[in-house]
Amino acid sequence: MKPKARTRRSEALSKERIVEAAIEILDTDGEETLTFRNLTAHLSTGSGAIYWHVADKHELLAAATDHVIARVMAEVVKEADPQGAIRTLAMGVFDAIDAHPWVGTQLSRNPWQHAVLRILEGVGGRIQALGVPGQDQFNVATALMSFILGIAGQYAASARFASSNTTRTEHLGAVAAKWEQLDPAEYPFVHQVAKILPEHDDRDQFLAGINLILAGIKSAL
Amino acid sequence: MKPKARTRRSEALSKERIVEAAIEILDTDGEETLTFRNLTAHLSTGSGAIYWHVADKHELLAAATDHVIARVMAEVVKEADPQGAIRTLAMGVFDAIDAHPWVGTQLSRNPWQHAVLRILEGVGGRIQALGVPGQDQFNVATALMSFILGIAGQYAASARFASSNTTRTEHLGAVAAKWEQLDPAEYPFVHQVAKILPEHDDRDQFLAGINLILAGIKSAL
DNA sequence: ACCTGAACACCGTTCAAGT
DNA sequence: ACCTGAACACCGTTCAAGT
């Protein structure tokens, strides 16, 4: 009786195969479960084998993130309207994080990884097409980036907490309940927001933020 | 010859003393060096002693972050003009992250910790004072928050990489050099930005982002 | 009630030894 | 050239035992 091979037989290792296996673990079992021991077991190889193909865990995570983001950016390529392109680009990143919360963690952790450059290029090109003057392009593009990366980190964090055993709305309900126990005199706004929190739509919220920034850009043109 | 006591004698432990000691380690030696063994050595106590006062490392980090952010928010309290208040509040958070990069990491990692609520309350109150209609306040306040937290994560990441042995400008120069090796046809915007990157001012960049969002808010009023 | 510190169950990474 | 897997140098956390 052959043991169940978790991977298709034993082809030679490669960075690509390693990244794919890592993504599978990250997607199905979450970011905390990705260890080199777990990963090498999936690949049915020795615990140190990975280091021949990948420098360290940071590089592996960056490569996995780039894999996901590259796909997103490829889908955005052709959109004539720069504003529309920025929206679909941003929502594409959002949906990728929704599907792979660990991508959000990773994006917000290292601003100079390749995946972030892909996003910056995508945003920057549209900013230029929008007619933002040269000396403002850097600030405008990075502001949009910061907002996207900020959301990335937050959304990934929610997913990390919620996914364990409760649904997202249950979890938000628990958060809102905690907010309502704060002193209403000291935290009036938080109290008000607690009522909306459990049933709000993250995607709408994100798009509203993008539109806010786009409005700021247009008002300065 | 008495051994040099790293802490003032052996008063009883308390959450406050633990948090203070943690902040000192985080500030002087960086976030990677904060381990419970290191921390308890500084406090000259047993390695498990902390767990009587603090649930786990996450709570400790959240408490340390709240300690820093509470100070920042206290300084902002009275500013008549809501726009000005939002600017000083945001810059206060920025300067706190500049002085304590680990605060940036921590803020971007957990959106529901108390420190984040302080910022949200500060931002939200000013958003209301600005006259943003009720149903938009949540989206607008959280968008501003996301931008601030996005910067927090990025700035902390730069500090983490740069601080090791090179100065910030040296580090940015190295990043820019890497960007210039990318295919200019595929990454035209990144190439252009690489020229500005090493000598840009992070504080100006951050303020420009805040002003962009404020402009977006005003244009919708 | 509070503290000690050995022990547990892990990590990422290295590297001699194998093929 | 590539892989193996024991070993190294750590982690956070637990918990019986002490005071």
Tab-separated table of C-alpha atoms (C1' of nucleotides) in Angstrom:
chain	number	residue	atom	x	y	z
A	1	MET	CA	0.000	0.000	0.000
A	2	LYS	CA	1.595	3.201	-1.195
A	3	PRO	CA	1.383	6.174	1.139
A	4	LYS	CA	-0.853	8.969	-0.143
A	5	ALA	CA	1.438	11.406	-1.899
A	6	ARG	CA	0.330	14.932	-1.095
A	7	THR	CA	2.090	16.217	-4.184
A	8	ARG	CA	2.201	14.715	-7.579
A	9	ARG	CA	5.053	12.233	-7.163
A	10	SER	CA	8.599	13.392	-6.705
A	11	GLU	CA	9.564	15.663	-9.533
A	12	ALA	CA	12.600	17.750	-8.813
A	13	LEU	CA	12.048	20.703	-6.519
A	14	SER	CA	11.941	24.176	-7.991
A	15	LYS	CA	11.143	27.627	-6.701
A	16	GLU	CA	7.896	27.496	-8.621
A	17	ARG	CA	6.746	24.213	-7.093
A	18	ILE	CA	7.722	25.432	-3.646
A	19	VAL	CA	5.775	28.674	-4.065
A	20	GLU	CA	2.726	26.807	-5.306
A	21	ALA	CA	2.800	24.454	-2.357
A	22	ALA	CA	3.231	27.382	0.006
A	23	ILE	CA	0.210	29.160	-1.481
A	24	GLU	CA	-1.877	26.033	-1.076
A	25	ILE	CA	-1.001	25.798	2.595
A	26	LEU	CA	-1.527	29.527	3.159
A	27	ASP	CA	-4.940	29.410	1.480
A	28	THR	CA	-6.292	26.289	3.063
A	29	ASP	CA	-4.848	26.389	6.574
A	30	GLY	CA	-3.858	30.014	7.152
A	31	GLU	CA	-0.634	31.913	7.560
A	32	GLU	CA	0.336	30.561	10.958
A	33	THR	CA	0.462	27.021	9.640
A	34	LEU	CA	3.075	27.736	6.995
A	35	THR	CA	6.280	26.394	8.494
A	36	PHE	CA	9.205	24.960	6.607
A	37	ARG	CA	8.640	21.630	8.298
A	38	ASN	CA	4.995	21.598	7.215
A	39	LEU	CA	5.900	22.767	3.734
A	40	THR	CA	8.669	20.223	3.229
A	41	ALA	CA	6.356	17.474	4.474
A	42	HIS	CA	3.820	18.485	1.796
A	43	LEU	CA	6.597	18.367	-0.747
A	44	SER	CA	7.804	15.117	0.806
A	45	THR	CA	11.378	16.270	1.060
A	46	GLY	CA	13.922	17.119	3.762
A	47	SER	CA	13.333	20.071	6.059
A	48	GLY	CA	16.345	21.981	4.758
A	49	ALA	CA	15.791	21.291	1.050
A	50	ILE	CA	14.027	24.564	0.405
A	51	TYR	CA	17.115	26.628	1.085
A	52	TRP	CA	18.655	25.439	-2.136
A	53	HIS	CA	15.938	27.256	-4.089
A	54	VAL	CA	14.864	30.092	-1.831
A	55	ALA	CA	17.009	32.324	0.371
A	56	ASP	CA	14.689	32.369	3.387
A	57	LYS	CA	11.089	32.557	4.517
A	58	HIS	CA	10.794	36.244	3.655
A	59	GLU	CA	11.704	35.565	0.045
A	60	LEU	CA	9.222	32.724	-0.109
A	61	LEU	CA	6.403	34.896	1.200
A	62	ALA	CA	7.320	37.731	-1.151
A	63	ALA	CA	7.341	35.339	-4.097
A	64	ALA	CA	3.957	33.908	-3.132
A	65	THR	CA	2.512	37.414	-2.821
A	66	ASP	CA	3.961	38.448	-6.154
A	67	HIS	CA	2.408	35.383	-7.759
A	68	VAL	CA	-1.063	36.444	-6.630
A	69	ILE	CA	-0.685	40.163	-7.356
A	70	ALA	CA	0.798	39.582	-10.809
A	71	ARG	CA	-2.408	37.774	-11.776
A	72	VAL	CA	-4.524	40.677	-10.509
A	73	MET	CA	-2.547	43.292	-12.398
A	74	ALA	CA	-2.621	41.283	-15.607
A	75	GLU	CA	-6.398	41.454	-15.592
A	76	VAL	CA	-6.445	45.223	-15.236
A	77	VAL	CA	-4.079	46.021	-18.090
A	78	LYS	CA	-6.569	47.326	-20.573
A	79	GLU	CA	-9.016	49.852	-19.268
A	80	ALA	CA	-9.209	53.077	-21.205
A	81	ASP	CA	-10.591	55.350	-18.489
A	82	PRO	CA	-7.860	56.017	-15.902
A	83	GLN	CA	-10.329	56.531	-13.069
A	84	GLY	CA	-12.090	53.300	-13.892
A	85	ALA	CA	-8.742	51.541	-14.138
A	86	ILE	CA	-7.746	52.750	-10.687
A	87	ARG	CA	-11.032	51.473	-9.299
A	88	THR	CA	-10.807	48.046	-10.881
A	89	LEU	CA	-7.144	47.806	-9.938
A	90	ALA	CA	-7.894	48.646	-6.330
A	91	MET	CA	-10.875	46.338	-6.180
A	92	GLY	CA	-8.793	43.614	-7.749
A	93	VAL	CA	-6.258	43.931	-4.960
A	94	PHE	CA	-9.081	43.971	-2.442
A	95	ASP	CA	-10.622	40.811	-3.838
A	96	ALA	CA	-7.242	39.107	-3.886
A	97	ILE	CA	-6.805	39.889	-0.198
A	98	ASP	CA	-10.327	38.709	0.463
A	99	ALA	CA	-9.495	35.398	-1.186
A	100	HIS	CA	-5.979	35.202	0.304
A	101	PRO	CA	-5.828	37.153	3.580
A	102	TRP	CA	-2.128	36.409	3.980
A	103	VAL	CA	-1.504	38.574	0.911
A	104	GLY	CA	-2.777	41.526	2.917
A	105	THR	CA	-0.429	40.817	5.779
A	106	GLN	CA	2.480	40.462	3.444
A	107	LEU	CA	1.750	43.574	1.372
A	108	SER	CA	1.510	45.780	4.425
A	109	ARG	CA	4.651	44.343	5.965
A	110	ASN	CA	7.138	45.129	3.211
A	111	PRO	CA	6.562	48.184	1.006
A	112	TRP	CA	9.454	47.418	-1.341
A	113	GLN	CA	8.661	43.934	-2.416
A	114	HIS	CA	7.986	43.357	-6.068
A	115	ALA	CA	4.240	42.944	-5.668
A	116	VAL	CA	4.020	46.472	-4.298
A	117	LEU	CA	5.959	47.812	-7.286
A	118	ARG	CA	3.438	46.225	-9.608
A	119	ILE	CA	0.641	48.048	-7.835
A	120	LEU	CA	2.582	51.324	-7.727
A	121	GLU	CA	3.256	51.116	-11.456
A	122	GLY	CA	-0.390	50.428	-12.153
A	123	VAL	CA	-1.554	53.305	-10.008
A	124	GLY	CA	1.178	55.675	-11.171
A	125	GLY	CA	0.478	55.157	-14.851
A	126	ARG	CA	-3.181	56.030	-14.337
A	127	ILE	CA	-2.298	59.039	-12.218
A	128	GLN	CA	-0.263	60.362	-15.134
A	129	ALA	CA	-3.054	59.614	-17.584
A	130	LEU	CA	-5.355	61.560	-15.316
A	131	GLY	CA	-3.234	64.644	-15.861
A	132	VAL	CA	-1.742	65.051	-12.405
A	133	PRO	CA	1.247	67.400	-12.780
A	134	GLY	CA	4.712	65.833	-12.681
A	135	GLN	CA	5.863	67.051	-9.294
A	136	ASP	CA	2.670	65.799	-7.626
A	137	GLN	CA	2.623	62.331	-9.184
A	138	PHE	CA	4.859	60.752	-6.585
A	139	ASN	CA	2.837	61.993	-3.613
A	140	VAL	CA	-0.501	61.205	-5.207
A	141	ALA	CA	0.438	57.708	-6.339
A	142	THR	CA	2.003	56.770	-3.014
A	143	ALA	CA	-0.979	58.186	-1.117
A	144	LEU	CA	-3.282	55.914	-3.073
A	145	MET	CA	-0.835	53.060	-2.418
A	146	SER	CA	-0.767	53.778	1.298
A	147	PHE	CA	-4.517	53.668	1.480
A	148	ILE	CA	-4.599	50.364	-0.369
A	149	LEU	CA	-1.846	48.878	1.796
A	150	GLY	CA	-3.560	50.195	4.925
A	151	ILE	CA	-6.740	48.404	3.989
A	152	ALA	CA	-4.676	45.347	3.133
A	153	GLY	CA	-3.252	45.135	6.620
A	154	GLN	CA	-6.551	45.779	8.357
A	155	TYR	CA	-8.546	43.397	6.282
A	156	ALA	CA	-5.964	40.686	6.718
A	157	ALA	CA	-6.047	41.250	10.459
A	158	SER	CA	-9.839	40.893	10.584
A	159	ALA	CA	-9.637	37.727	8.572
A	160	ARG	CA	-6.960	36.383	10.904
A	161	PHE	CA	-9.126	36.934	13.967
A	162	ALA	CA	-12.481	36.063	12.508
A	163	SER	CA	-11.669	32.939	10.581
A	164	SER	CA	-10.618	30.913	13.592
A	165	ASN	CA	-14.094	29.831	14.674
A	166	THR	CA	-16.640	32.604	14.171
A	167	THR	CA	-18.113	34.176	11.071
A	168	ARG	CA	-17.156	37.678	10.116
A	169	THR	CA	-20.430	39.276	11.235
A	170	GLU	CA	-20.331	37.445	14.543
A	171	HIS	CA	-16.837	38.700	15.049
A	172	LEU	CA	-17.731	42.276	14.123
A	173	GLY	CA	-20.679	42.049	16.487
A	174	ALA	CA	-18.329	41.096	19.301
A	175	VAL	CA	-16.023	43.980	18.427
A	176	ALA	CA	-18.939	46.407	18.347
A	177	ALA	CA	-20.143	45.149	21.723
A	178	LYS	CA	-16.736	45.897	23.182
A	179	TRP	CA	-16.776	49.384	21.699
A	180	GLU	CA	-20.103	50.044	23.335
A	181	GLN	CA	-18.639	49.341	26.740
A	182	LEU	CA	-16.245	52.283	26.395
A	183	ASP	CA	-17.122	55.527	28.152
A	184	PRO	CA	-19.595	57.258	25.799
A	185	ALA	CA	-18.370	60.668	26.950
A	186	GLU	CA	-14.830	59.881	25.923
A	187	TYR	CA	-15.643	57.867	22.792
A	188	PRO	CA	-18.836	59.318	21.308
A	189	PHE	CA	-17.849	58.670	17.710
A	190	VAL	CA	-16.769	55.103	18.333
A	191	HIS	CA	-20.115	54.457	20.035
A	192	GLN	CA	-21.980	55.786	17.037
A	193	VAL	CA	-19.925	53.742	14.636
A	194	ALA	CA	-20.388	50.579	16.687
A	195	LYS	CA	-24.006	50.467	15.558
A	196	ILE	CA	-23.092	50.379	11.880
A	197	LEU	CA	-20.037	48.170	12.178
A	198	PRO	CA	-21.531	44.654	12.215
A	199	GLU	CA	-23.563	45.058	9.041
A	200	HIS	CA	-21.341	47.287	6.964
A	201	ASP	CA	-19.904	46.091	3.676
A	202	ASP	CA	-16.098	46.121	3.526
A	203	ARG	CA	-16.042	46.335	-0.214
A	204	ASP	CA	-18.297	49.403	-0.276
A	205	GLN	CA	-16.213	50.953	2.458
A	206	PHE	CA	-13.041	50.384	0.471
A	207	LEU	CA	-14.526	51.746	-2.744
A	208	ALA	CA	-15.781	54.813	-0.860
A	209	GLY	CA	-12.226	55.475	0.265
A	210	ILE	CA	-10.874	55.147	-3.262
A	211	ASN	CA	-13.549	57.511	-4.533
A	212	LEU	CA	-12.732	59.997	-1.789
A	213	ILE	CA	-9.108	60.103	-2.853
A	214	LEU	CA	-10.055	60.297	-6.526
A	215	ALA	CA	-12.283	63.267	-5.663
A	216	GLY	CA	-9.335	64.897	-3.923
A	217	ILE	CA	-7.194	64.368	-7.002
A	218	LYS	CA	-9.799	65.830	-9.344
A	219	SER	CA	-10.359	68.867	-7.149
A	220	ALA	CA	-6.659	69.728	-7.410
A	221	LEU	CA	-6.434	69.426	-11.202
B	1	MET	CA	30.635	44.555	44.083
B	2	LYS	CA	26.940	44.677	43.385
B	3	PRO	CA	25.845	43.689	39.900
B	4	LYS	CA	24.525	46.580	37.859
B	5	ALA	CA	20.780	46.468	38.285
B	6	ARG	CA	19.179	47.246	34.968
B	7	THR	CA	15.976	48.290	36.684
B	8	ARG	CA	15.584	50.242	39.843
B	9	ARG	CA	15.878	47.507	42.480
B	10	SER	CA	13.232	44.905	42.886
B	11	GLU	CA	9.899	46.562	43.446
B	12	ALA	CA	6.948	44.314	42.838
B	13	LEU	CA	6.148	43.661	39.200
B	14	SER	CA	3.154	45.398	37.674
B	15	LYS	CA	1.714	45.714	34.205
B	16	GLU	CA	2.900	49.293	34.136
B	17	ARG	CA	6.494	48.464	34.974
B	18	ILE	CA	6.482	45.629	32.463
B	19	VAL	CA	5.143	47.870	29.709
B	20	GLU	CA	7.724	50.544	30.480
B	21	ALA	CA	10.544	48.042	30.349
B	22	ALA	CA	9.192	46.654	27.090
B	23	ILE	CA	9.078	50.130	25.542
B	24	GLU	CA	12.650	50.759	26.571
B	25	ILE	CA	13.822	47.585	24.885
B	26	LEU	CA	11.724	48.261	21.775
B	27	ASP	CA	13.072	51.793	21.477
B	28	THR	CA	16.716	51.090	22.105
B	29	ASP	CA	17.253	47.695	20.510
B	30	GLY	CA	14.354	47.257	18.068
B	31	GLU	CA	11.330	45.056	17.848
B	32	GLU	CA	13.090	41.786	17.097
B	33	THR	CA	14.982	41.942	20.372
B	34	LEU	CA	11.880	42.036	22.561
B	35	THR	CA	11.595	38.503	23.868
B	36	PHE	CA	10.143	37.470	27.194
B	37	ARG	CA	13.516	36.111	28.222
B	38	ASN	CA	15.214	39.417	27.426
B	39	LEU	CA	12.436	41.369	29.085
B	40	THR	CA	12.418	39.310	32.266
B	41	ALA	CA	16.208	39.589	32.438
B	42	HIS	CA	15.874	43.374	32.348
B	43	LEU	CA	13.289	43.143	35.091
B	44	SER	CA	15.518	40.624	36.883
B	45	THR	CA	12.728	38.131	37.383
B	46	GLY	CA	11.772	34.657	36.213
B	47	SER	CA	10.968	34.035	32.582
B	48	GLY	CA	7.347	33.159	33.280
B	49	ALA	CA	6.651	35.966	35.753
B	50	ILE	CA	5.094	38.253	33.176
B	51	TYR	CA	2.135	35.978	32.622
B	52	TRP	CA	0.763	36.877	36.025
B	53	HIS	CA	0.256	40.470	34.828
B	54	VAL	CA	-0.199	40.195	31.091
B	55	ALA	CA	-2.089	37.565	29.109
B	56	ASP	CA	0.453	37.143	26.312
B	57	LYS	CA	2.837	38.977	24.029
B	58	HIS	CA	0.050	40.433	21.916
B	59	GLU	CA	-1.453	42.121	24.935
B	60	LEU	CA	1.915	43.476	25.960
B	61	LEU	CA	2.544	44.965	22.530
B	62	ALA	CA	-0.952	46.442	22.388
B	63	ALA	CA	-0.478	48.010	25.820
B	64	ALA	CA	2.881	49.485	24.838
B	65	THR	CA	1.370	50.915	21.662
B	66	ASP	CA	-1.569	52.357	23.554
B	67	HIS	CA	0.838	53.994	25.981
B	68	VAL	CA	2.551	55.876	23.156
B	69	ILE	CA	-0.588	56.779	21.197
B	70	ALA	CA	-2.452	57.987	24.285
B	71	ARG	CA	0.268	60.606	24.790
B	72	VAL	CA	-0.031	61.746	21.189
B	73	MET	CA	-3.795	62.099	21.359
B	74	ALA	CA	-3.652	63.983	24.626
B	75	GLU	CA	-1.596	66.689	22.950
B	76	VAL	CA	-4.074	67.149	20.144
B	77	VAL	CA	-7.166	67.554	22.300
B	78	LYS	CA	-7.717	71.269	21.865
B	79	GLU	CA	-7.539	72.550	18.348
B	80	ALA	CA	-10.484	74.601	17.236
B	81	ASP	CA	-10.201	74.131	13.481
B	82	PRO	CA	-11.193	70.559	12.569
B	83	GLN	CA	-8.949	70.453	9.504
B	84	GLY	CA	-5.989	71.683	11.498
B	85	ALA	CA	-6.783	69.171	14.211
B	86	ILE	CA	-6.797	66.316	11.710
B	87	ARG	CA	-3.422	67.469	10.383
B	88	THR	CA	-1.776	67.766	13.796
B	89	LEU	CA	-3.325	64.496	14.884
B	90	ALA	CA	-2.024	62.701	11.814
B	91	MET	CA	1.396	64.287	12.089
B	92	GLY	CA	1.470	63.401	15.764
B	93	VAL	CA	0.932	59.768	14.909
B	94	PHE	CA	3.553	60.040	12.186
B	95	ASP	CA	6.120	61.519	14.558
B	96	ALA	CA	5.349	58.855	17.149
B	97	ILE	CA	6.060	56.166	14.558
B	98	ASP	CA	9.203	57.985	13.540
B	99	ALA	CA	10.381	57.928	17.134
B	100	HIS	CA	9.109	54.392	17.808
B	101	PRO	CA	8.984	52.385	14.559
B	102	TRP	CA	7.542	49.356	16.347
B	103	VAL	CA	4.390	51.415	16.957
B	104	GLY	CA	3.858	51.480	13.211
B	105	THR	CA	4.181	47.731	12.924
B	106	GLN	CA	1.798	47.212	15.778
B	107	LEU	CA	-0.834	49.712	14.595
B	108	SER	CA	-0.998	48.184	11.150
B	109	ARG	CA	-1.172	44.667	12.473
B	110	ASN	CA	-4.284	44.911	14.622
B	111	PRO	CA	-7.010	47.379	13.629
B	112	TRP	CA	-9.083	46.810	16.753
B	113	GLN	CA	-6.625	47.468	19.455
B	114	HIS	CA	-7.316	50.337	21.785
B	115	ALA	CA	-4.699	52.658	20.286
B	116	VAL	CA	-6.514	52.503	16.958
B	117	LEU	CA	-9.793	53.400	18.630
B	118	ARG	CA	-8.185	56.498	20.093
B	119	ILE	CA	-7.133	57.592	16.629
B	120	LEU	CA	-10.517	56.722	15.130
B	121	GLU	CA	-12.295	58.752	17.805
B	122	GLY	CA	-9.989	61.713	17.204
B	123	VAL	CA	-10.477	61.562	13.453
B	124	GLY	CA	-14.206	60.860	13.666
B	125	GLY	CA	-14.935	63.777	15.945
B	126	ARG	CA	-13.235	66.166	13.526
B	127	ILE	CA	-15.014	64.642	10.564
B	128	GLN	CA	-18.311	65.421	12.247
B	129	ALA	CA	-17.187	68.946	13.091
B	130	LEU	CA	-16.292	69.373	9.446
B	131	GLY	CA	-19.930	68.787	8.545
B	132	VAL	CA	-19.651	65.428	6.790
B	133	PRO	CA	-23.204	64.009	6.633
B	134	GLY	CA	-24.026	61.209	9.057
B	135	GLN	CA	-24.181	58.303	6.649
B	136	ASP	CA	-20.768	59.199	5.205
B	137	GLN	CA	-18.919	59.681	8.482
B	138	PHE	CA	-18.031	56.029	8.924
B	139	ASN	CA	-16.523	55.649	5.457
B	140	VAL	CA	-14.689	58.949	5.584
B	141	ALA	CA	-13.233	58.444	9.048
B	142	THR	CA	-12.108	54.893	8.325
B	143	ALA	CA	-10.601	55.953	4.991
B	144	LEU	CA	-8.475	58.511	6.783
B	145	MET	CA	-7.603	55.837	9.345
B	146	SER	CA	-6.621	53.364	6.641
B	147	PHE	CA	-4.308	55.869	5.055
B	148	ILE	CA	-2.674	56.605	8.408
B	149	LEU	CA	-2.322	52.908	9.237
B	150	GLY	CA	-0.992	52.229	5.751
B	151	ILE	CA	1.746	54.787	6.246
B	152	ALA	CA	2.352	53.367	9.695
B	153	GLY	CA	3.105	49.933	8.310
B	154	GLN	CA	5.255	51.187	5.467
B	155	TYR	CA	7.247	53.607	7.532
B	156	ALA	CA	7.865	50.994	10.185
B	157	ALA	CA	9.034	48.594	7.506
B	158	SER	CA	11.524	51.116	6.125
B	159	ALA	CA	12.828	51.786	9.601
B	160	ARG	CA	13.175	48.049	10.199
B	161	PHE	CA	15.299	47.578	7.094
B	162	ALA	CA	17.254	50.804	7.208
B	163	SER	CA	18.171	50.960	10.865
B	164	SER	CA	20.257	47.800	10.790
B	165	ASN	CA	23.467	49.345	9.468
B	166	THR	CA	22.771	51.987	6.837
B	167	THR	CA	21.214	55.428	7.030
B	168	ARG	CA	17.810	56.046	5.579
B	169	THR	CA	19.038	57.862	2.484
B	170	GLU	CA	21.642	55.196	1.797
B	171	HIS	CA	18.916	52.610	2.052
B	172	LEU	CA	16.535	54.522	-0.196
B	173	GLY	CA	19.369	54.948	-2.663
B	174	ALA	CA	19.848	51.188	-2.769
B	175	VAL	CA	16.107	50.665	-3.256
B	176	ALA	CA	16.052	53.220	-6.070
B	177	ALA	CA	19.021	51.542	-7.738
B	178	LYS	CA	17.122	48.267	-7.718
B	179	TRP	CA	14.084	49.913	-9.224
B	180	GLU	CA	16.206	51.291	-12.051
B	181	GLN	CA	17.242	47.783	-13.021
B	182	LEU	CA	13.652	46.854	-13.840
B	183	ASP	CA	12.570	46.867	-17.469
B	184	PRO	CA	11.808	50.541	-18.262
B	185	ALA	CA	9.174	49.488	-20.771
B	186	GLU	CA	7.269	47.543	-18.176
B	187	TYR	CA	7.863	49.888	-15.246
B	188	PRO	CA	8.070	53.435	-16.638
B	189	PHE	CA	6.490	55.096	-13.640
B	190	VAL	CA	8.643	53.253	-11.119
B	191	HIS	CA	11.728	54.345	-13.079
B	192	GLN	CA	10.641	57.940	-12.938
B	193	VAL	CA	9.902	57.764	-9.240
B	194	ALA	CA	13.251	56.124	-8.516
B	195	LYS	CA	14.955	59.443	-9.251
B	196	ILE	CA	12.985	61.301	-6.584
B	197	LEU	CA	12.910	58.527	-4.004
B	198	PRO	CA	16.261	58.942	-2.220
B	199	GLU	CA	15.854	62.628	-1.420
B	200	HIS	CA	12.126	62.862	-0.784
B	201	ASP	CA	10.808	63.889	2.611
B	202	ASP	CA	8.528	61.305	4.232
B	203	ARG	CA	6.827	63.880	6.378
B	204	ASP	CA	5.920	66.061	3.391
B	205	GLN	CA	4.741	62.991	1.533
B	206	PHE	CA	2.508	61.999	4.413
B	207	LEU	CA	1.083	65.494	4.810
B	208	ALA	CA	0.405	65.646	1.077
B	209	GLY	CA	-1.660	62.470	1.403
B	210	ILE	CA	-3.642	63.878	4.308
B	211	ASN	CA	-4.295	67.064	2.347
B	212	LEU	CA	-5.389	65.043	-0.663
B	213	ILE	CA	-7.992	63.236	1.407
B	214	LEU	CA	-9.104	66.460	3.075
B	215	ALA	CA	-9.565	67.951	-0.386
B	216	GLY	CA	-11.688	64.990	-1.338
B	217	ILE	CA	-13.821	65.484	1.759
B	218	LYS	CA	-14.319	69.177	1.088
B	219	SER	CA	-15.244	68.624	-2.541
B	220	ALA	CA	-18.081	66.347	-1.448
B	221	LEU	CA	-19.556	68.733	1.128
C	1	DA	C1'	-1.012	36.292	45.730
C	2	DC	C1'	2.888	36.389	43.326
C	3	DC	C1'	7.197	34.630	41.512
C	4	DT	C1'	10.690	31.029	39.840
C	5	DG	C1'	12.738	28.480	36.296
C	6	DA	C1'	12.724	23.970	34.265
C	7	DA	C1'	10.194	21.871	30.697
C	8	DC	C1'	7.224	21.621	26.517
C	9	DA	C1'	6.302	22.175	21.982
C	10	DC	C1'	7.571	24.466	18.751
C	11	DC	C1'	10.361	27.781	15.258
C	12	DG	C1'	13.945	29.183	11.040
C	13	DT	C1'	18.279	28.037	9.585
C	14	DT	C1'	22.745	25.529	8.964
C	15	DC	C1'	25.607	22.054	7.379
C	16	DA	C1'	28.025	17.593	7.230
C	17	DA	C1'	26.888	13.740	4.887
C	18	DG	C1'	24.907	11.468	1.261
C	19	DT	C1'	23.375	10.663	-4.020
D	1	DA	C1'	24.051	19.887	-8.319
D	2	DC	C1'	20.756	18.828	-5.351
D	3	DC	C1'	18.722	16.696	-1.297
D	4	DT	C1'	18.573	14.722	3.606
D	5	DG	C1'	17.725	15.238	8.340
D	6	DA	C1'	20.074	15.804	12.656
D	7	DA	C1'	21.572	19.651	15.216
D	8	DC	C1'	21.771	24.562	16.702
D	9	DA	C1'	20.057	28.452	18.695
D	10	DC	C1'	16.392	30.196	19.544
D	11	DC	C1'	11.010	31.244	20.527
D	12	DG	C1'	6.220	31.871	23.568
D	13	DT	C1'	3.925	29.626	27.010
D	14	DT	C1'	2.832	26.413	30.927
D	15	DC	C1'	2.957	24.850	35.429
D	16	DA	C1'	4.625	22.398	39.557
D	17	DA	C1'	7.039	24.101	43.142
D	18	DG	C1'	8.333	27.560	46.091
D	19	DT	C1'	7.605	32.098	49.168
